[in-house]
XYZ file of C-alpha atoms in Angstrom:
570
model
C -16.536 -11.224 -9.472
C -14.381 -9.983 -12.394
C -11.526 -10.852 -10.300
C -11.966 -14.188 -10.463
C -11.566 -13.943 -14.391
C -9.413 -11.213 -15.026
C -6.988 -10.552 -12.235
C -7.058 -14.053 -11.008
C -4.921 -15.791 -14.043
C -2.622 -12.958 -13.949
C -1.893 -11.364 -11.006
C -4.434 -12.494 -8.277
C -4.061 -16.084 -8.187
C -5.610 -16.618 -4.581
C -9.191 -15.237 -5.792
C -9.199 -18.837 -8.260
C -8.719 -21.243 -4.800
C -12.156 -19.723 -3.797
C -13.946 -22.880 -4.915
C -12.210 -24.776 -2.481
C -13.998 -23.171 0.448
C -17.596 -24.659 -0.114
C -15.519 -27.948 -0.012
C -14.560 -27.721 3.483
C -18.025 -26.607 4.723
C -20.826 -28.985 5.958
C -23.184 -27.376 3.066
C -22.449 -26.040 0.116
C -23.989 -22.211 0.623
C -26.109 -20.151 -1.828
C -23.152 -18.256 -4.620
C -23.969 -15.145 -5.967
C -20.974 -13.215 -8.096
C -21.634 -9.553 -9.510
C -19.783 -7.392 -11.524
C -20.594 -4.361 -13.263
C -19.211 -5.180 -16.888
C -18.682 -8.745 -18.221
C -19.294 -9.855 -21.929
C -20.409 -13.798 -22.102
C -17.001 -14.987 -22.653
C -15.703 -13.152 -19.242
C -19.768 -14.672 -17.361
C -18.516 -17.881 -18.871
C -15.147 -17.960 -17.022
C -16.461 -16.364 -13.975
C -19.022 -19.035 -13.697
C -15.962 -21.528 -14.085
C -13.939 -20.061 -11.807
C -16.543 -20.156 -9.086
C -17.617 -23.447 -9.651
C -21.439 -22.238 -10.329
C -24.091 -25.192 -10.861
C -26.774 -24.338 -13.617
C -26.627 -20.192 -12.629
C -29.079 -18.123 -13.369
C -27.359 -15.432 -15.231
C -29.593 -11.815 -15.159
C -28.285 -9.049 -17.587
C -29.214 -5.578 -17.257
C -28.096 -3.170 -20.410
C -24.551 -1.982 -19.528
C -26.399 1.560 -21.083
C -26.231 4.655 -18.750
C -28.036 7.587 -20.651
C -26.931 9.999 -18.140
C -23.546 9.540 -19.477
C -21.726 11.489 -21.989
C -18.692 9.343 -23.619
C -15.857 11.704 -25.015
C -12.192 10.689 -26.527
C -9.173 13.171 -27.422
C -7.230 11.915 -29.655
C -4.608 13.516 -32.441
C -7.676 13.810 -34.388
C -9.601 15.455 -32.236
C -11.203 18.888 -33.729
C -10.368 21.192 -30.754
C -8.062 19.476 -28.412
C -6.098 17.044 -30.356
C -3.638 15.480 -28.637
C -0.005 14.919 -30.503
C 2.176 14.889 -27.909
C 2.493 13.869 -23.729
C 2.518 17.667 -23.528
C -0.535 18.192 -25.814
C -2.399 15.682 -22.962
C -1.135 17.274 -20.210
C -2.635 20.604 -21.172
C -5.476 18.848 -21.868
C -6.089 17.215 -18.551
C -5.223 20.707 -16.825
C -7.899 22.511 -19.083
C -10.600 19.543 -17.606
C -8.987 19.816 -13.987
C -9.476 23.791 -13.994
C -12.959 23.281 -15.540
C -14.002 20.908 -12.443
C -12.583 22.941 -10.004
C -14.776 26.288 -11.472
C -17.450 24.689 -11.523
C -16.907 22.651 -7.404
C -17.690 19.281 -9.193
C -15.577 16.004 -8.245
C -13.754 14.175 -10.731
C -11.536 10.851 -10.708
C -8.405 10.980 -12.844
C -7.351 6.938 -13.679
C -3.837 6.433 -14.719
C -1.873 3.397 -15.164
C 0.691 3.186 -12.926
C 1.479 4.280 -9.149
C 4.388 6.624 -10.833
C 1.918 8.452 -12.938
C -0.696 9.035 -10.103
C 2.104 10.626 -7.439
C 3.334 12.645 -10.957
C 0.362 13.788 -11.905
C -0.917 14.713 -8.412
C 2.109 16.428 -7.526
C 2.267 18.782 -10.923
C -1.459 19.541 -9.941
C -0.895 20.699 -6.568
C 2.055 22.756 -8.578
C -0.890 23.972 -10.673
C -2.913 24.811 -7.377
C -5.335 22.429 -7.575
C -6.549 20.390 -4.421
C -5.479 16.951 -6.004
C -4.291 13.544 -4.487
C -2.688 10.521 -5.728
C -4.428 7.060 -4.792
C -2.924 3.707 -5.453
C -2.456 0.193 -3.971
C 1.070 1.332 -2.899
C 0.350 3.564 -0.384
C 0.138 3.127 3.341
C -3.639 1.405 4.370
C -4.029 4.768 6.649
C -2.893 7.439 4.043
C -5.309 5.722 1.102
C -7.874 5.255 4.061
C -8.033 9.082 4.380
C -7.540 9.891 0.788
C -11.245 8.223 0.180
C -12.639 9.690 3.107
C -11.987 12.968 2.183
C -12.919 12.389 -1.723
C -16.294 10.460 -0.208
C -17.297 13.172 2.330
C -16.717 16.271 -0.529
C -13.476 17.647 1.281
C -11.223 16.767 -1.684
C -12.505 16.768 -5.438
C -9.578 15.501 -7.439
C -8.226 12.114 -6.991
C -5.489 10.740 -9.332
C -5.980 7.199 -9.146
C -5.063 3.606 -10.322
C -7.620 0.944 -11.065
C -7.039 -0.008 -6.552
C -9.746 3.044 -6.320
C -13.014 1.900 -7.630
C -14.502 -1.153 -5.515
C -17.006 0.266 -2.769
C -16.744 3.576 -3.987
C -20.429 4.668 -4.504
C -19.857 8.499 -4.865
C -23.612 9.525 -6.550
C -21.950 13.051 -7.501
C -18.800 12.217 -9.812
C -19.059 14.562 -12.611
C -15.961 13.528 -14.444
C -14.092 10.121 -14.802
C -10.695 10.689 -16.833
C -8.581 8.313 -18.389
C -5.400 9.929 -18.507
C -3.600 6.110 -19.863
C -5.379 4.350 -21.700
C -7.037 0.965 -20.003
C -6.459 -2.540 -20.609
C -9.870 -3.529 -21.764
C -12.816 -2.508 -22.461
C -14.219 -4.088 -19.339
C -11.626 -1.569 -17.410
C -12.884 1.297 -19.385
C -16.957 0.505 -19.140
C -15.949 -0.217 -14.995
C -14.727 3.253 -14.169
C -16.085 5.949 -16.644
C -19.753 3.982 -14.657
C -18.646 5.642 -11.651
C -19.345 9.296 -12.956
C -23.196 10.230 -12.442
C -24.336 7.993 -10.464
C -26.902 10.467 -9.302
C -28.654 10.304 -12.824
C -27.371 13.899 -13.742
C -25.365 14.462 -16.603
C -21.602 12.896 -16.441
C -18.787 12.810 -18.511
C -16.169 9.724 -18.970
C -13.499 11.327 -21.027
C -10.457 9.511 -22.499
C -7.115 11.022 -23.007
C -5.757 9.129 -25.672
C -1.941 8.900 -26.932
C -0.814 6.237 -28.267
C 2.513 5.872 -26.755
C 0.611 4.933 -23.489
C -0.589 1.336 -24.869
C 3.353 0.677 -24.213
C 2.725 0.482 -20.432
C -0.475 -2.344 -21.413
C 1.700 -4.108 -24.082
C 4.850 -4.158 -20.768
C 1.988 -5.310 -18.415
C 1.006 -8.151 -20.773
C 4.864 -9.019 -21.264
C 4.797 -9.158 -17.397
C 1.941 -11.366 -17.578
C 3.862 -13.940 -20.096
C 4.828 -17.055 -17.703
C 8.949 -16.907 -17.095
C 10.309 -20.257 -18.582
C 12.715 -20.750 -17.394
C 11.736 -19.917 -13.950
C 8.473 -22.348 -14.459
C 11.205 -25.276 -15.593
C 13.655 -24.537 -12.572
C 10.745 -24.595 -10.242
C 8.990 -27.808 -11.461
C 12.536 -29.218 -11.387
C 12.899 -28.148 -8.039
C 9.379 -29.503 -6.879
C 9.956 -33.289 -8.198
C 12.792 -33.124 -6.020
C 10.603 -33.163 -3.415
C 8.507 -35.303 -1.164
C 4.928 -36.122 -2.669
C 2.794 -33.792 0.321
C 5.312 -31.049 1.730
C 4.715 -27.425 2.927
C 6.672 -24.509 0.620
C 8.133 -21.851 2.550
C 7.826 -18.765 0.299
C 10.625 -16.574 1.903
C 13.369 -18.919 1.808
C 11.991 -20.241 -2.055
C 11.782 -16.584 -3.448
C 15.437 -16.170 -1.967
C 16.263 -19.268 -3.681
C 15.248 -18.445 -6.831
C 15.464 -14.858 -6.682
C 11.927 -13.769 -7.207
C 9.163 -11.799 -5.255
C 6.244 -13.985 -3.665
C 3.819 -12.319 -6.302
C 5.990 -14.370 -8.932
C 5.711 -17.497 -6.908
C 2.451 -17.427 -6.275
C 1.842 -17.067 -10.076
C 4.108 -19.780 -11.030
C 2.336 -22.237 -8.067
C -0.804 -21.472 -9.924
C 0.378 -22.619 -13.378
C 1.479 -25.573 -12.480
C -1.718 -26.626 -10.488
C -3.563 -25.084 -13.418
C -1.446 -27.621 -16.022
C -2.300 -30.343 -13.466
C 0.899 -31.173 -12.296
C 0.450 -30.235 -8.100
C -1.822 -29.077 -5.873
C -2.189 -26.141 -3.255
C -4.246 -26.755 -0.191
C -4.452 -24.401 2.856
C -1.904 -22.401 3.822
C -0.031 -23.543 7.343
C 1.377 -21.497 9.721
C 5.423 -21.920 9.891
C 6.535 -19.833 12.786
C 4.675 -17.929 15.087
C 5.230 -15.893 18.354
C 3.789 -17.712 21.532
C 3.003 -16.228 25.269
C 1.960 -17.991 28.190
C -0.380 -15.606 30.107
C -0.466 -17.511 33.618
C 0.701 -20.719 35.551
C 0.837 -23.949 33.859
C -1.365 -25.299 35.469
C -4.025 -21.888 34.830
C -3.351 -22.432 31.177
C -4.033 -26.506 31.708
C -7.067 -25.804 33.765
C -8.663 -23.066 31.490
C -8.358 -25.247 27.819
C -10.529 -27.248 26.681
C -11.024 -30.890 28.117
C -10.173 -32.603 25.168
C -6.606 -29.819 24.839
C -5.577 -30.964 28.452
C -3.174 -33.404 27.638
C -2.150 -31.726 24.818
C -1.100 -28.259 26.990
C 0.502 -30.801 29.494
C 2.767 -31.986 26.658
C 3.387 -28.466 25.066
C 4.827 -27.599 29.034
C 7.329 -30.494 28.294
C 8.374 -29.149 25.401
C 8.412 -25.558 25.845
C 9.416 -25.426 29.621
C 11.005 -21.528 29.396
C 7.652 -20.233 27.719
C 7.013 -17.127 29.849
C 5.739 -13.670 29.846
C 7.753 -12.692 26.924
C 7.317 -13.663 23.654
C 8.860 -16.681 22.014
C 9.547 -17.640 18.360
C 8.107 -21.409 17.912
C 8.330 -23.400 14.645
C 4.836 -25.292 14.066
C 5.608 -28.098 12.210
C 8.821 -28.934 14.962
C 6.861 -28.497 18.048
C 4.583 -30.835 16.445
C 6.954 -33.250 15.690
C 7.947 -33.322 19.672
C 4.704 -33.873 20.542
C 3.384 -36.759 17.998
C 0.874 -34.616 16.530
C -0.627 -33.015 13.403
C 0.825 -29.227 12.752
C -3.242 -28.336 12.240
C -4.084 -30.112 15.043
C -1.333 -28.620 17.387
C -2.321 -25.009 16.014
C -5.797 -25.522 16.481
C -4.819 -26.119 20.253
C -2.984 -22.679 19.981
C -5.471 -20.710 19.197
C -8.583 -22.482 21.771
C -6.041 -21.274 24.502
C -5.513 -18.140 22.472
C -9.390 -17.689 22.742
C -9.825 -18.596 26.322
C -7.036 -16.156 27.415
C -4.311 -18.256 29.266
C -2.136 -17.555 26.047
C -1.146 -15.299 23.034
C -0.518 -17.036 19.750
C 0.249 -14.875 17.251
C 1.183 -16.721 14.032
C 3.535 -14.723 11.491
C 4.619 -16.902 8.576
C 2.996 -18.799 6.313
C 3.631 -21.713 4.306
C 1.629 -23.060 1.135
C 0.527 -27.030 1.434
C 1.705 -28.086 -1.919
C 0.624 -31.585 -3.114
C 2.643 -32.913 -6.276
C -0.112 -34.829 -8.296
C 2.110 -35.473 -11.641
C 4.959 -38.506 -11.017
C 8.264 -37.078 -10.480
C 9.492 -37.713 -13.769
C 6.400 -36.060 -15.711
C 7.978 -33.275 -18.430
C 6.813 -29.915 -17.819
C 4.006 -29.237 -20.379
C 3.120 -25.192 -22.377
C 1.194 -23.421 -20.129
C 0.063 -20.124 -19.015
C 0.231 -18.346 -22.861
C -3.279 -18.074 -23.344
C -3.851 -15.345 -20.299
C -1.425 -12.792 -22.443
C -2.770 -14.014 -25.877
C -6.526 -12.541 -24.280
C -4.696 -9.656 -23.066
C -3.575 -8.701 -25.915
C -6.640 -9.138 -27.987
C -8.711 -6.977 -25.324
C -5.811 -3.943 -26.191
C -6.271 -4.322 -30.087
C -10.231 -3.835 -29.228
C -9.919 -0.641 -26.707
C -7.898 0.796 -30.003
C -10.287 -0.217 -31.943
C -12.950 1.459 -29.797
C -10.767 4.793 -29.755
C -10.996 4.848 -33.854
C -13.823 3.365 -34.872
C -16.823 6.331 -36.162
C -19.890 4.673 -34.950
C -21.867 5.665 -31.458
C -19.246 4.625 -28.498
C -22.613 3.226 -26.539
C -23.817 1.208 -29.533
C -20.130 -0.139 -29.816
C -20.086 -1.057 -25.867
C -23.460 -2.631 -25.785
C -21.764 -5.250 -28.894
C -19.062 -5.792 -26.809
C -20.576 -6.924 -24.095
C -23.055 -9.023 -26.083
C -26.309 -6.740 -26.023
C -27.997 -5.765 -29.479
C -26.489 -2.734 -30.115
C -29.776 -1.119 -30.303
C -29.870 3.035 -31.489
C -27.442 5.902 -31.360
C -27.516 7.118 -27.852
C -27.082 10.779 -29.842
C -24.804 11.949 -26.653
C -21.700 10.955 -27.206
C -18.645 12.429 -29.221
C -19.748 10.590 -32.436
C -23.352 11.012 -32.458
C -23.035 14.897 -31.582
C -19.390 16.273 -31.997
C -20.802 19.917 -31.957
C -22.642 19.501 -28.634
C -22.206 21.971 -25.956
C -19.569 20.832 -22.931
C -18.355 22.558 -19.703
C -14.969 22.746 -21.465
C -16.456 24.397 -24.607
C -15.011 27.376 -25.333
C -11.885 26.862 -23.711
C -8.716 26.662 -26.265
C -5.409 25.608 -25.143
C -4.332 29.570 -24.823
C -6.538 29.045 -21.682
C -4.031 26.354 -20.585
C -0.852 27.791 -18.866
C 2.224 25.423 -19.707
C 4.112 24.092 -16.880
C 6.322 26.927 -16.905
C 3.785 29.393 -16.161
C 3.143 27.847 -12.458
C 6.322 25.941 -11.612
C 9.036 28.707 -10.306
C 12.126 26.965 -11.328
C 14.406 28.336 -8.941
C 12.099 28.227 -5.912
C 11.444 24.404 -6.599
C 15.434 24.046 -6.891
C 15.877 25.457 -3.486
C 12.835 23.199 -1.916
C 14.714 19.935 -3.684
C 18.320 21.088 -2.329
C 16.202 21.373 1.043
C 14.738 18.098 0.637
C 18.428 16.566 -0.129
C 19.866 18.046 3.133
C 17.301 16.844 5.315
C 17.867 13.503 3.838
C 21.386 13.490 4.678
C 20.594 14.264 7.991
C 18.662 11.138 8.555
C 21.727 9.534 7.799
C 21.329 8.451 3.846
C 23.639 9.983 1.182
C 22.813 13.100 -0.033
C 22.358 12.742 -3.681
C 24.716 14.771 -6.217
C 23.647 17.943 -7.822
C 23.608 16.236 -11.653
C 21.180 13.254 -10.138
C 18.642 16.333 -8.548
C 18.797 17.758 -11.805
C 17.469 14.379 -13.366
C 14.706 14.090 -10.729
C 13.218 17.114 -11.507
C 12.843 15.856 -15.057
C 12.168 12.511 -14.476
C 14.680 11.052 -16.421
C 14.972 7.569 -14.679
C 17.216 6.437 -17.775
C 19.930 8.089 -17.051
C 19.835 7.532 -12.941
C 19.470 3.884 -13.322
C 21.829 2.556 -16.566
C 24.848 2.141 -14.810
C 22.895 0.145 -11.729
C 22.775 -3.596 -11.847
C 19.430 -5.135 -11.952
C 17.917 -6.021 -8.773
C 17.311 -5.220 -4.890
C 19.556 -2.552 -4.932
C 18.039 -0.785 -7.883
C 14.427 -1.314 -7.124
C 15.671 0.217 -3.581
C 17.349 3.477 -5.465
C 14.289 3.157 -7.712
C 12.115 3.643 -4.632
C 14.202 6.597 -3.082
C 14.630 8.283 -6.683
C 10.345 8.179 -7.501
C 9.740 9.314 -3.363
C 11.336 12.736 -3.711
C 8.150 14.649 -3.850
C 9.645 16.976 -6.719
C 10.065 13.847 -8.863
C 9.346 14.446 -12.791
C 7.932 18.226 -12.202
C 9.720 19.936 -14.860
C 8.987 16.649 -17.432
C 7.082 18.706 -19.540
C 8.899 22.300 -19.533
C 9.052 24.369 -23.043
C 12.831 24.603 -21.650
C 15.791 22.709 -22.181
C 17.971 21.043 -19.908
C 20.375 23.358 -20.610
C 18.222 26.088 -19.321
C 17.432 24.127 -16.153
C 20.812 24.060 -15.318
C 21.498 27.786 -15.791
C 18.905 28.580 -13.212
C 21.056 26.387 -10.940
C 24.177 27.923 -11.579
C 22.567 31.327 -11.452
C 21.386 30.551 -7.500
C 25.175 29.168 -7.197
C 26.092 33.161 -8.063
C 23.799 34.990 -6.310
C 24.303 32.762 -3.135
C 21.398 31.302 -2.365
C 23.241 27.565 -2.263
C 26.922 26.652 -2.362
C 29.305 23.219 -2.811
C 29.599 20.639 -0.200
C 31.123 17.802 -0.456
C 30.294 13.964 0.459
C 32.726 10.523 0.623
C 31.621 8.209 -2.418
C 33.617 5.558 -0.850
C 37.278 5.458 0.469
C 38.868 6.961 -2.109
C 36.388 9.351 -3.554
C 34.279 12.586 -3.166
C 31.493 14.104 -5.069
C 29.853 17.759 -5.096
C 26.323 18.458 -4.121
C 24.459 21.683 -3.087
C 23.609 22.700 -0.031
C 21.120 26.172 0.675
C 23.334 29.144 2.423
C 21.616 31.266 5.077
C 20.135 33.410 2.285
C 18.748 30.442 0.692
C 17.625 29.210 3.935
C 15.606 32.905 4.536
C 14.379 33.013 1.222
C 12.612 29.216 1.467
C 11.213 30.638 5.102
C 9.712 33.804 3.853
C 7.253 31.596 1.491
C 7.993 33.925 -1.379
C 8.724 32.601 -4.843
C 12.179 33.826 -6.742
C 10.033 34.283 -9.758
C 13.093 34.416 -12.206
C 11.816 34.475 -15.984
């Protein structure tokens, strides 16, 4: 249920139509909504958002004894963490402590970049680890939580899309590697270590730089003005009751459908329209027998309607054909609803295949077409941004992190729970003992030259498939990560997301980020395998009137990749 109040006003809008289902239904049904974490403002809205009557609200203490809360931060006595580098090493001390010891542990960053990042370098490191986010194929995340649920795979590197339904008892570690949004985030997932009632740990890596990726994800949440005003504009223009297409609209105004969706919702939140049901706009249609099979075989009161449909579709066959809803309907004197309700009885008895594949949004304008368009949607980010100044608040603060949760979320904050990092900072962990000489850097593990020879393999094969091979500067830069320099000269928008997308898919992407060496060093290492011949120059058209260099492996590159051995240069 904490959808309905948290993601729904900023990037969920479709969980906040819910309400409108029990309107449509002959009886309103029994509502329930759960959620793990929710302080009495967030019950409040929930309870809004669903349209409860008089709820019965039941509390249990958001408490879990079994549950050791820990926090590195630059003032941490033993592992202080100063630098991206310093929490690195950090999170590779905890990784090689889990994997000793056979115990599973989540790792939840912030973004879909840092979970394919950090799961690659720990692979690098040796480590069994995968990368889970809402990005991924349905099949590949499918398997990823199959294999973490059935104790084949004990590191998962993870955004907040792995969490709901995942009832592991045995999670021994939950580790924020970026530090959440809210305290509501942090309470959710750290609650999915222990869940057997043995001892857990929910440990937060803390750096401040990485409340820049919350403050961009509350800019991102700020409604677009001008986009709002163009859109409003663009709706008054319009009939009163009219479907939206969203393809053709985000075209128009140059946005994704998330961003329309979003902007739909702020303007029926201000009052000024109204969404209803989607509709179907075009669909793919079949006719699986005669005419007079498919007449015979629908329903008595869809006879006349299939006998019309015949008229107006007389080459519908055995092959598929594209059909607009709303013009169909038009031929026949009909509602669009009614005519696809018609679709899918014959669908249902067989004599047809009606496979709908665009949707529309029914948008009612309430507001007269002259109505100004009022402030809205500020008070989502203004929340936001309170909820980050109390998770930094939680980081610093000296008291016992359990008594400070249970204020949060509106309990009496009762005793010290005596477990956590403030009550008992000289307890005993499984990573005590360990000092960050026990850590090898990145450059202990990552052979340089070897990976150079993998990437210039990868860049081949990818100009085999027919897409440019990239130059030997840009591979350079996508070992490091450095996304700065590959994108500044690229305009902004479906070209560079695209190039964006290619750039982050390299599986070598941002290995060598956090190297003790230079880039200066890098690039010896790939001038030294130019010398000793393990890749040479090739050359590839820029356009008509230029050429650029980029490696390619020679056959003794090409042997040394097959034997599996690494280079091992110092």
């Amino acid at each position: 249920a904490h959808c309905v109040a948290l993601w729904g006003p900023s990037f969920r809008p479709d969980f906040l139509v819910l309400p409108q289902i029990y309107t449509r239904l002959a009886t309103r049904p029994p509502i329930a909504a759960f959620t793990a974490t929710a302080t009495p403002e967030i019950t409040t809205a929930i309870g809004r958002g669903l349209e409860l009557v008089d709820p019965i609200i039941i509390r249990t203490s958001i408490t879990r004894p079994e549950l050791r809360l820990v926090i590195f931060d630059q003032y941490h006595r033993y592992h202080p963490i100063r630098s991206k580098t310093d929490q690195i090493r950090r999170l590779i001390l905890l990784v090689q402590v889990a994997d000793a010891r056979a115990e599973a542990m989540l790792i939840y960053v912030a973004t879909t970049k840092e979970a394919e990042y950090l799961a690659r370098l720990l692979q690098i490191a040796g480590h069994a680890a995968r990368a889970y986010h809402g990005k991924m194929p349905v099949e590949e995340r499918a398997t990823v939580g199959e294999l973490f649920m059935d104790g084949l795979l004990s590191i998962v590197v993870c955004t907040k899309a792995f969490g709901m339904g995942i009832d592991k008892p045995d999670i021994r570690y939950v580790v924020h590697f970026n530090v959440p949004g809210d305290l509501e985030s942090y309470a959710q997932e750290v609650g999915r270590a222990g869940r057997d009632g043995q001892t857990a740990y929910g440990i937060l890596l803390y750096h401040r730089s990485d409340e820049h990726i919350q403050e961009f994800f509350i800019e991102q949440s700020r409604p677009d003005g001008v986009l709002l005003e163009n859109i409003w504009h663009w709706i008054q223009s319009q009939g009163a009751t009219w479907t939206l297409e969203p393809q053709a609209t985000c075209e128009q105004f140059d946005i994704d459908e998330l961003a329309l969706r979003r902007t739909l919702f702020l303007l029926e939140e201000a009052g000024l329209i109204k969404r209803g049901p989607d509709v179907t706009i075009r669909a793919n249609l079949t006719r699986l027998g005669s005419w007079d099979a498919v007449t015979d075989g629908a329903p008595v009161h869809r006879q006349s309607l299939v006998r019309h449909l015949q008229e107006a579709l007389p080459t519908l066959g055995w092959e598929p054909q594209q059909i607009v809803i709303a013009s169909i309907a038009s031929i026949l004197g009909c509602p669009a609803d009614e005519l696809e309700a018609a679709l899918i009885d014959l669908s249902v008895a067989g004599s047809c295949l009606y496979r709908p594949w665009e949707k529309g949004y029914s948008i009612t304008r309430i507001a007269g077409p002259d109505t100004p368009l009022p402030p809205v949607g500020m008070e989502t980010a203004v929340k936001q941004e309170a909820k980050l100044t109390q998770i930094r608040t939680f980081v610093e603060q000296r008291e016992c992190r359990w008594q400070a949760l249970r204020r949060y979320f509106g309990e009496d904050p009762g005793l010290p729970c005596g477990t956590c990092d403030r009550c008992s900072p000289e307890q005993q962990y499984p990573w005590s003992g360990k000092t960050g000489r026990d850590v090898p850097d990145t450059s202990d593990f990552l052979d340089l030259a070897t990976t150079f020879l993998e990437l210039v393999d990868w860049n081949e094969r990818r100009g085999r498939e027919g897409s440019a091979p990239f130059g030997t500067g840009t591979l350079v830069r996508i070992l490091r990560g450095d996304e700065f320099a590959l994108m500044q000269y690229t305009m902004p928008g479906p070209s560079s997301e695209a190039r964006r997308r290619t750039l982050r898919s390299c599986p070598y992407w941002g290995v060598c980020r956090t190297l003790r060496r230079s880039a200066t060093e890098i690039t010896s290492i790939l001038d030294r395998l130019g010398k000793e011949k393990y890749i040479t120059v090739a050359q590839a058209q820029r356009d008509s009137d230029s050429t650029y260099d980029y490696s390619i492996l020679t056959e003794r590159g090409r042997t040394q990749l097959l034997s599996g051995e690494r280079l091992g240069w110092a």
